[in-house]
Structures are given as C-alpha cells and as structure tokens.
Coordinates of C-alpha atoms and ligand atoms in Angstrom, one line a residue:
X130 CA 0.0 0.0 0.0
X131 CA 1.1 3.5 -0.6
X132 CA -0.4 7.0 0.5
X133 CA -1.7 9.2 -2.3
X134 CA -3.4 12.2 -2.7
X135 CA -6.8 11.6 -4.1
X136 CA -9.0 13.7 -5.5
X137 CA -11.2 14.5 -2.7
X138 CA -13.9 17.9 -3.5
X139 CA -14.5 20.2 -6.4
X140 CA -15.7 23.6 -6.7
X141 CA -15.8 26.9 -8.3
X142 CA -16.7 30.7 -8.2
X143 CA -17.7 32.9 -11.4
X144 CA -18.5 36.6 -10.6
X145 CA -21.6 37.7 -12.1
X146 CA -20.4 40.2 -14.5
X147 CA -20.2 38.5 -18.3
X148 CA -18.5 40.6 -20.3
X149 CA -19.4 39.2 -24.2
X150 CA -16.6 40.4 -26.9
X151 CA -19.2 42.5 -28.6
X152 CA -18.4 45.2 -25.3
X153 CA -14.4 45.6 -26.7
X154 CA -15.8 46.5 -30.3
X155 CA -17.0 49.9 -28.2
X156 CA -13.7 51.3 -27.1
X157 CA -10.9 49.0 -29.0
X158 CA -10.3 48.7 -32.5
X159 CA -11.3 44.4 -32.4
X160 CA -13.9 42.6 -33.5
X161 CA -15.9 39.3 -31.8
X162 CA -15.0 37.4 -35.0
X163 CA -10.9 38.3 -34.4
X164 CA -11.5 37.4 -30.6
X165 CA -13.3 34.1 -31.4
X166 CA -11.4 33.0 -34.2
X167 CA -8.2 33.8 -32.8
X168 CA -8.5 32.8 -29.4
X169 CA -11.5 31.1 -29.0
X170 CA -12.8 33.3 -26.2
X171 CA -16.6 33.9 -26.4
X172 CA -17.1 35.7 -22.6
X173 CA -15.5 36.1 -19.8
X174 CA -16.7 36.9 -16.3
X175 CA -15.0 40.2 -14.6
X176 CA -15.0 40.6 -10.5
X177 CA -17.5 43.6 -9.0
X178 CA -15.6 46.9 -8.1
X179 CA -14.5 45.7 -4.0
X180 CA -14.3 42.1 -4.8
X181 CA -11.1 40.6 -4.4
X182 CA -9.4 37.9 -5.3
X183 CA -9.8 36.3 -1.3
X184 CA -13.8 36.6 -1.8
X185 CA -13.4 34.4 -5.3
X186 CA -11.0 31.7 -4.2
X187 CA -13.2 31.2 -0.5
X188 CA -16.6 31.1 -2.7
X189 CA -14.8 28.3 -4.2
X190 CA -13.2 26.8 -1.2
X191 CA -16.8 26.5 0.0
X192 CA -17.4 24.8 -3.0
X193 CA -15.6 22.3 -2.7
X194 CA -16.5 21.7 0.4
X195 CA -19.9 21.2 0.2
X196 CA -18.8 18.8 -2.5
X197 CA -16.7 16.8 -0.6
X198 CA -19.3 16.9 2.6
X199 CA -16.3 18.6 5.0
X200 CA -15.9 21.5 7.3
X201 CA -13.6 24.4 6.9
X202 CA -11.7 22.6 10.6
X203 CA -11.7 19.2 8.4
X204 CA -8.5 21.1 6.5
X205 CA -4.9 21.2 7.4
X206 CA -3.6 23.7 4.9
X207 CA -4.9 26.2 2.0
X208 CA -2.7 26.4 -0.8
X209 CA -3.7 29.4 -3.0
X210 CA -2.4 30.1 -6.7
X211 CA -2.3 33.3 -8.0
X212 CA -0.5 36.5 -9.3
X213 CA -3.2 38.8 -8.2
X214 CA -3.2 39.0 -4.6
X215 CA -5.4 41.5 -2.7
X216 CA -2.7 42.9 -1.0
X217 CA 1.1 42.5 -1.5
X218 CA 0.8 40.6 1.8
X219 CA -1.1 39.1 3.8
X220 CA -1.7 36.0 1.7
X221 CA -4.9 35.5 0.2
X222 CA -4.6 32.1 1.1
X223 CA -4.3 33.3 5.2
X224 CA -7.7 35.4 4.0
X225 CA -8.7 32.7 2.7
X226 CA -8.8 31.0 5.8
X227 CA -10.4 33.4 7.4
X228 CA -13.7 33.7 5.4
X229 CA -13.8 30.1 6.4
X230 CA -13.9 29.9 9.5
X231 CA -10.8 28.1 9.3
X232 CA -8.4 28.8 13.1
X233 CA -6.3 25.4 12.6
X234 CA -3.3 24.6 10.2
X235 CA -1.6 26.7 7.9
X236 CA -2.0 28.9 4.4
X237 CA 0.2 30.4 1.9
X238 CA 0.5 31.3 -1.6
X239 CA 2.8 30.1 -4.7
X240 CA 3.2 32.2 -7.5
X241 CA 4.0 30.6 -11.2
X242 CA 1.5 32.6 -13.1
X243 CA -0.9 30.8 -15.0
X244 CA 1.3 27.6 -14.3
X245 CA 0.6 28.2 -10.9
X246 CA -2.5 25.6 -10.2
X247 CA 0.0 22.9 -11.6
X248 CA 2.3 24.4 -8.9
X249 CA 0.1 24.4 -5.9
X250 CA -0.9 21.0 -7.1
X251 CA 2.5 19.4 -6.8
X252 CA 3.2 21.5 -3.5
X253 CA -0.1 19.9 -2.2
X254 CA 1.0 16.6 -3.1
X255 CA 4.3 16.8 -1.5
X256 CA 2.6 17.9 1.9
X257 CA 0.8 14.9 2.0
X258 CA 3.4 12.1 0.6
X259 CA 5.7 13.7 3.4
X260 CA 3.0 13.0 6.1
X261 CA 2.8 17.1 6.7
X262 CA -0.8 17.5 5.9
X263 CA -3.6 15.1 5.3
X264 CA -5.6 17.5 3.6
X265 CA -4.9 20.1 1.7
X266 CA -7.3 22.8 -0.4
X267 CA -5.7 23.8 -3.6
X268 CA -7.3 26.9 -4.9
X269 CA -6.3 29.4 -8.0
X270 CA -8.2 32.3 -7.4
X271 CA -7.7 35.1 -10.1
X272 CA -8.9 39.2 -11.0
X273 CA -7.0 39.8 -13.8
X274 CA -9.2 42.4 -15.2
X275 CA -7.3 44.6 -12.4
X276 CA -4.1 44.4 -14.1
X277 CA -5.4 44.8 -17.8
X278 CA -4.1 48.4 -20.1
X279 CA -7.6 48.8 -21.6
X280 CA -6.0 50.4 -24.5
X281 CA -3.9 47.3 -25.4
X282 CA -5.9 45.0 -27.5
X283 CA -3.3 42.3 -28.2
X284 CA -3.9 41.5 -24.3
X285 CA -7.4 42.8 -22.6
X286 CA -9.5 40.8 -24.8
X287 CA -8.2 37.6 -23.7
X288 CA -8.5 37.6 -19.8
X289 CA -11.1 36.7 -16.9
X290 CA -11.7 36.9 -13.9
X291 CA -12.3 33.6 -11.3
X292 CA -11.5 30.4 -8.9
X293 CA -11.5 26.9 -8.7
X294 CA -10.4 24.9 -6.0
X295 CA -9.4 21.4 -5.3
X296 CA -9.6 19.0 -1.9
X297 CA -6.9 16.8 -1.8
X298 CA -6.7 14.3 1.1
X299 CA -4.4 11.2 2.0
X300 CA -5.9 7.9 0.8
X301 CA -4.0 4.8 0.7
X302 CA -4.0 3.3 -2.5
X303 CA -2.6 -0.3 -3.5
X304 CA 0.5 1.6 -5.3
X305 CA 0.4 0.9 -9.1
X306 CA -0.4 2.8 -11.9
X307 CA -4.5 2.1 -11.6
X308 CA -4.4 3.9 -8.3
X309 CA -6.7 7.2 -7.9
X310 CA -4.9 10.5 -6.8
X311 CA -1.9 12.1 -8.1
X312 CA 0.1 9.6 -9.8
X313 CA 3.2 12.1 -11.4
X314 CA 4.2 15.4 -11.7
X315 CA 6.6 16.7 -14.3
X316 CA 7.6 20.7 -13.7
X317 CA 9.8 23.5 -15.5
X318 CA 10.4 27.2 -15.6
X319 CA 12.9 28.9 -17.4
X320 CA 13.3 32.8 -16.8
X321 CA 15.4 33.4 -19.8
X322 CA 12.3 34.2 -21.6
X323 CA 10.9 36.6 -18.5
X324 CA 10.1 39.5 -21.6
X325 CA 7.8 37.1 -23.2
X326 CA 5.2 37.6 -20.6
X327 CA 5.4 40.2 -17.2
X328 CA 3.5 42.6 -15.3
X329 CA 5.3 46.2 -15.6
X330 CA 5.0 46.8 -11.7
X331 CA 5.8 45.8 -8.7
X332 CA 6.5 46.4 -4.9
X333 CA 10.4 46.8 -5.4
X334 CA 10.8 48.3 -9.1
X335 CA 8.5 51.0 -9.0
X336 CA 5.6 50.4 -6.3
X337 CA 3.0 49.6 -8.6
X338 CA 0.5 46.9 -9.4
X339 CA 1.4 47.2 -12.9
X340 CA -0.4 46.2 -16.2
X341 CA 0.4 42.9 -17.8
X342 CA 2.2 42.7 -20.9
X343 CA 2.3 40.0 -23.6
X344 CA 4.3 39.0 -26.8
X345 CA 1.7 36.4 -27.6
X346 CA 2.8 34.7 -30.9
X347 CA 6.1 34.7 -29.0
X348 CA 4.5 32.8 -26.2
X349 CA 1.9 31.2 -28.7
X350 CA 5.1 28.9 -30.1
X351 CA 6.6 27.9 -26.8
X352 CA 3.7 26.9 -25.6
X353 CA 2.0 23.9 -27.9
X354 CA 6.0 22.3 -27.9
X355 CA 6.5 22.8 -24.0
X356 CA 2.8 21.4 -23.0
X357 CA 2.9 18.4 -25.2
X358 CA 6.4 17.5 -24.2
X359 CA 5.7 18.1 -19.9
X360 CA 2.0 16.1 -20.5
X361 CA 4.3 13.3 -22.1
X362 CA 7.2 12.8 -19.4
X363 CA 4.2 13.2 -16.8
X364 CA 2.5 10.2 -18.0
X365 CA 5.6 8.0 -18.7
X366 CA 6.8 8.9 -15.1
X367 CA 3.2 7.3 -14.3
X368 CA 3.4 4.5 -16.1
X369 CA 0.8 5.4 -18.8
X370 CA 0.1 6.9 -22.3
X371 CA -1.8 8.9 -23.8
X372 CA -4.4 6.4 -25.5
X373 CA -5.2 5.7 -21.4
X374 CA -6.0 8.8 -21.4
X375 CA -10.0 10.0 -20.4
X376 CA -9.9 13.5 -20.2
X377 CA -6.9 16.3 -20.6
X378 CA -7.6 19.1 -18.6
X379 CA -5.2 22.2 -20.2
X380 CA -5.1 25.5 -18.9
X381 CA -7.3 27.7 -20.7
X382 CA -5.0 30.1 -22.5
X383 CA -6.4 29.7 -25.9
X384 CA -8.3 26.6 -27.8
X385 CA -5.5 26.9 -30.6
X386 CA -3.2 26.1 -27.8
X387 CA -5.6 23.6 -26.3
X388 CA -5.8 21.8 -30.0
X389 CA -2.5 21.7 -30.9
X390 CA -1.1 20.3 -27.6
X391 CA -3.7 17.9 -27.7
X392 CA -2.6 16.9 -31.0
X393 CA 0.8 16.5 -30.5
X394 CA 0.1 14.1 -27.6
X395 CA -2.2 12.1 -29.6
X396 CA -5.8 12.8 -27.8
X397 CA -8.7 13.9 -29.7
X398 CA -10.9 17.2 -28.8
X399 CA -13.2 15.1 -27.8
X400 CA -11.2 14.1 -24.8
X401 CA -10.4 17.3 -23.9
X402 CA -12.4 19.8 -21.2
X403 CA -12.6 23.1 -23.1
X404 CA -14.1 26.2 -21.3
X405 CA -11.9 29.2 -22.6
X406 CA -15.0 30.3 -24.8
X407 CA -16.9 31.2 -21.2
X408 CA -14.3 31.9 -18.9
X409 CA -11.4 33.6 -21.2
X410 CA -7.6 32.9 -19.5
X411 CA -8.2 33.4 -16.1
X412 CA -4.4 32.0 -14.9
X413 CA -3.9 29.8 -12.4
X414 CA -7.8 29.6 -11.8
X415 CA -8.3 27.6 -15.4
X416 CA -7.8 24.3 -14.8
X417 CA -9.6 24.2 -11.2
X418 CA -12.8 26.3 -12.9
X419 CA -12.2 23.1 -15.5
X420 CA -12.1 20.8 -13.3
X421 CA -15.1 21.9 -11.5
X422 CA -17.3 22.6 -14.5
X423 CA -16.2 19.1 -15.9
X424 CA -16.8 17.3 -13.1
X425 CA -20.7 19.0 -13.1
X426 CA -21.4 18.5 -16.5
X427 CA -20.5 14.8 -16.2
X428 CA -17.8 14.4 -18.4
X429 CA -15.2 13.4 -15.6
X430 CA -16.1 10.9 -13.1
X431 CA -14.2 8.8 -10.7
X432 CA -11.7 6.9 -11.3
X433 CA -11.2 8.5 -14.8
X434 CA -7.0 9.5 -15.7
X435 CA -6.7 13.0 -16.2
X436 CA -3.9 15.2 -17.3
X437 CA -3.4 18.9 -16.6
X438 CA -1.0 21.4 -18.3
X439 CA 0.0 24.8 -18.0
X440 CA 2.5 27.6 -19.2
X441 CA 2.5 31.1 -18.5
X442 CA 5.3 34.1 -17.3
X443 CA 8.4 33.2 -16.3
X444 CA 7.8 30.5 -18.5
X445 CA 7.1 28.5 -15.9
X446 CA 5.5 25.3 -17.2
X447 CA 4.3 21.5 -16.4
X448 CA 2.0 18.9 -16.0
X449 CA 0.2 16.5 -13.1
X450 CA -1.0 13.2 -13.6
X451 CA -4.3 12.4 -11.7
X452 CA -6.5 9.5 -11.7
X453 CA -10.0 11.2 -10.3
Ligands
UT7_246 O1 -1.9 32.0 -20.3 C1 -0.5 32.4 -20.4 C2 0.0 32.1 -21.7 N1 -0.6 33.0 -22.7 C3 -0.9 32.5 -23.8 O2 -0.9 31.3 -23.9 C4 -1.3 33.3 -24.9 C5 -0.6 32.9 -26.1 N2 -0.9 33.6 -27.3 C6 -2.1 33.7 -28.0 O3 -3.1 33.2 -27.5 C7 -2.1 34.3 -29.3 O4 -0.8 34.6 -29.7 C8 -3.0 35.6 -29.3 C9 -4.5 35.3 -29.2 C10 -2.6 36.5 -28.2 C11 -2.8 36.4 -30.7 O5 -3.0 35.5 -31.8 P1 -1.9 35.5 -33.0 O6 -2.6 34.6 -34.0 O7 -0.6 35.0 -32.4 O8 -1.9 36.9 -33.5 P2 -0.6 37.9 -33.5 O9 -0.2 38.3 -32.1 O10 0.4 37.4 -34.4 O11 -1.3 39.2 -34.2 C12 -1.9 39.1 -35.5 C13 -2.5 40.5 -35.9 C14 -1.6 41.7 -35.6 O12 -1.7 42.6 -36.6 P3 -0.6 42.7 -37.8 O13 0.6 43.0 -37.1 O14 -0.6 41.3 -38.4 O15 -1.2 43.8 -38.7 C15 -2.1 42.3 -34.3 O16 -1.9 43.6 -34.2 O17 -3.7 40.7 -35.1 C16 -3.6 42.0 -34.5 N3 -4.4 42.0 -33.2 C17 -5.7 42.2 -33.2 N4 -6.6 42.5 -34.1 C18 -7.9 42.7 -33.7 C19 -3.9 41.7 -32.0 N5 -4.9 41.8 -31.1 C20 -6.0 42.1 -31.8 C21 -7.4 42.3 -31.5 N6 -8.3 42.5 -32.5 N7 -7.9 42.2 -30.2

C-alpha cells in the first residue's frame, strides 16, 4: 500500500459580471470574429468593483467543500495560486482562511503565473506524501481584469476573472499505476524568456501593481511544444500513455493552444475539457474552474486518468497526472 493524494472535492466561483466580446468592439479597434477566431474566447466573467481575489478563491473553497461533505476545521492547509493578490501581503490564502472559519493549520500562496494551479498541485502533493498534511485545499483564485491596459488590444480581450479549488486528502492506494490520486508530476520554468510575458510593476521596481504585458505569438510557439512535451514525461513517469487517457484538462489560454497540444500528444478534442470560450484565461484559476465545471457537466467521473498542463510568465510550465 502506498499513500496518495486523491482527488477529494471540487468547486468553483464565477463573478456575475459576463463581459461578451461585442463590449471591446465599443472602445478597442477588435472585432468578436478576431477574438473568437483567434483565441476562442466567447465571454468572460469580470469581478464587481471591492471584490477581491480572497472573496473568489473562499466562494470556491466553500465549494468544494460542500462537495466533498467537509468542514472548513476538516482542513490542514490552504494552498492558493495566483498573481493577483489583494494585498502584497497578507496571503490571500491566510484570507482565505479566514472567510472560512478556518483557526487550525496553515495557508500560503505560490506564484507561477498561469502555471501556478500545476504548482500548488505538486506542492499539495508533496505535503501529504511527506505525512505534513492530510488535507490540503488547492485553490487558484484570479482578478485579472485589475491588471489589464484597456487600450492594449493584443492582451485585454483575452483575460477573466475567477476560482476553482481542489480538496486533496491522504488515501491509501494499493501503489500501481490504476491507483486514484496524483500519480506524477513533471515541472519547468525557465526565466530566460521573462520579456515574453510580465507585469510592468511591482513592490520593489516602482511600487506599482502594474499592467500585464504579452508577446503572444512569441508565447503562442513555446507553448504547444513545451505542453505536449511536460504532458508526455508526466504520464511516462506514471506508467501510462496517452491512449489511457479520459480526459486532458489544459489551462485555458487559448483553444488553438488547447488543440495543438492535444494533437501533438495524440488525444482527440473530444477528450479534452474546453471552457476558454466562457471563462477567457483566467491564470492559475483555469484548470480548477475546469475541473469543476467538468466534473458537473459529467464528463469526468471517478476513477477516470486525467492530465493537466500549464505555461504562463516566467515560463514556468508543467503537467500533473491524476487519476480522479
Ligand atoms: O496564459 C498564459 C500564456 N498565454 C498564452 O498562452 C497566450 C498565447 N498567445 C495567444 O493566445 C495568441 O498569440 C494571441 C491570441 C494573443 C494572438 O493571436 P496570434 O494569432 O498569435 O496573433 P498575432 O499576435 O500574431 O497578431 C496578428 C495580428 C496583428 O496585426 P498585424 O501586425 O498582423 O497587422 C495584431 O496587431 O492581429 C492583431 N491583433 C488584433 N486584431 C484585432 C492583436 N490583437 C487584436 C485584437 N483585435 N484584439
């Protein structure tokens, strides 16, 4: 027998605000069939003025608990993803925590950009293989309409705002590659290419929150390469390939991306959980929200292998193997 963390509650938070891309034909020089065709995006939801990134990742964290039938004191530690904190500290993962109710264990952030779910994921898993934690929330909680130049239409068309969040708990598991939980993890970064992708502020440059700025063709071409390679190692690590393969569940950059990587590692579309053309990117809250919205409209189910795989700034990349 061997101790794994297994997949244990789902949930998600969507702010109420749909912006469709007809609104950026007002005030940008873009078009919905440019947005749709290049992208994929349809919608995206933006946060209300005053709400922060804590109220969207503990609407989720209540969530998934209500989906897994535990209490806010059932959890050891709160593992938040994102690059859009509500303050520069606290953590919004200690905030977190404290719109739960939750006074035990602990709570901090990790920052890999949109990467950062697959981050907090592998984290999560460590705490638990190592015996630290025995349950651990994994949330990526996201407003990146706050750090959007409106007047940049290469970039403010493609992001959203929202969270997802993930219950993993210690299960034993009879240790081979049929086992449910997190079966590998496979992760990169490489900050040569740190211009590809940025925000143009922060606390010890020049004390700002900064608007985010893109190269995205640049990005575009690392990306399909990178994902399908990182989804690849992940699942030999495991054991598996990619005709075992139920669902892929990529981050949710754009469904050229989505389709090429997809490709590349040999799963059809129709194998793959796609939401980018409701939600837009919305970082390391992606593949929670697609997690979560899978799981409800009963494509993924227990005991199904999924893969997830994400790039963004840095480039910070990689991919987790999980049976569900
Ligand atoms: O999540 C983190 C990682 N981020 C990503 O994965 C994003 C990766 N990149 C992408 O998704 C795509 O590169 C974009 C959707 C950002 C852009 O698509 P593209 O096919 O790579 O287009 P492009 O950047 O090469 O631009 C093509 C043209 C340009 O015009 P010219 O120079 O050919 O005349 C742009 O100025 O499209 C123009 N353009 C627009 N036109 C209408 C750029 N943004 C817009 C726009 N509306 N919103």
């Amino acid at each position: 027998m061997t101790i794994r963390a297994v997949a244990r509650g789902v949930g998600h938070y969507l702010p109420d605000r749909i912006v469709p891309n007809s609104e950026f034909e007002k005030t940008l020089d873009t078009t919905d069939e440019w947005i749709r065709s290049r992208s994929g995006i349809e919608r995206r939801h933006f946060a209300a003025e005053g709400q922060t990134t804590s109220d969207l990742g503990a609407r989720a964290a209540q969530a998934a608990l209500d989906d897994a039938g535990l209490l806010a004191q059932d959890i050891d530690a709160i593992v938040v993803a994102t690059s859009t904190p509500d303050y520069t500290f606290p953590s919004v993962a200690t905030m977190v925590q404290e719109k739960l109710g939750m006074i035990n264990g602990f709570a901090f952030d990790v920052q890999a950009v949109c990467a950062g779910f697959v981050f907090a994921l592998a984290n999560a898993n460590g705490m638990i293989l190592s015996g630290q934690a025995k349950r651990v929330m994994v949330i990526g909680a996201e407003t990146f309409s706050r750090i959007m130049d409106w007047t940049d239409r290469s970039t403010c068309v493609l992001f959203g705002d929202g969270a997802g969040a993930l219950i993993l708990e210690a299960q034993e598991q009879p240790g081979t590659p049929a086992d449910r939980g997190i079966l590998s993890v496979d992760l990169h970064s490489d900050g040569r290419y740190r211009d590809l992708l940025y925000v143009d502020g922060g606390v010890s440059t020049n004390g700002l929150a900064g608007h985010l700025r893109m190269q995205g063709n640049q990005v575009f071409r690392q990306a399909v390469e990178k994902l399908a390679e990182t989804a690849h190692v992940a699942l030999d690590k495991a054991g598996l390939t990619a005709d075992q393969v139920d669902w892929v569940v990529p981050h949710q950059a754009n469904i050229r991306i989505i389709e090429g990587t997809a490709k590349r590692m040999g799963v059809p579309m129709d194998h793959v959980v796609v939401t980018v053309q409701d939600h837009g990117n919305t970082s390391a809250a992606s593949i929670p929200l697609a997690l979560s919205v899978g799981k409800a409209r009963g494509q993924i189910k227990t005991g199904d292998l999924l893969v997830t795989e994400a790039i963004g700034g840095g480039l910070a990349w990689g991919s987790v193997v999980i049976r569900w």
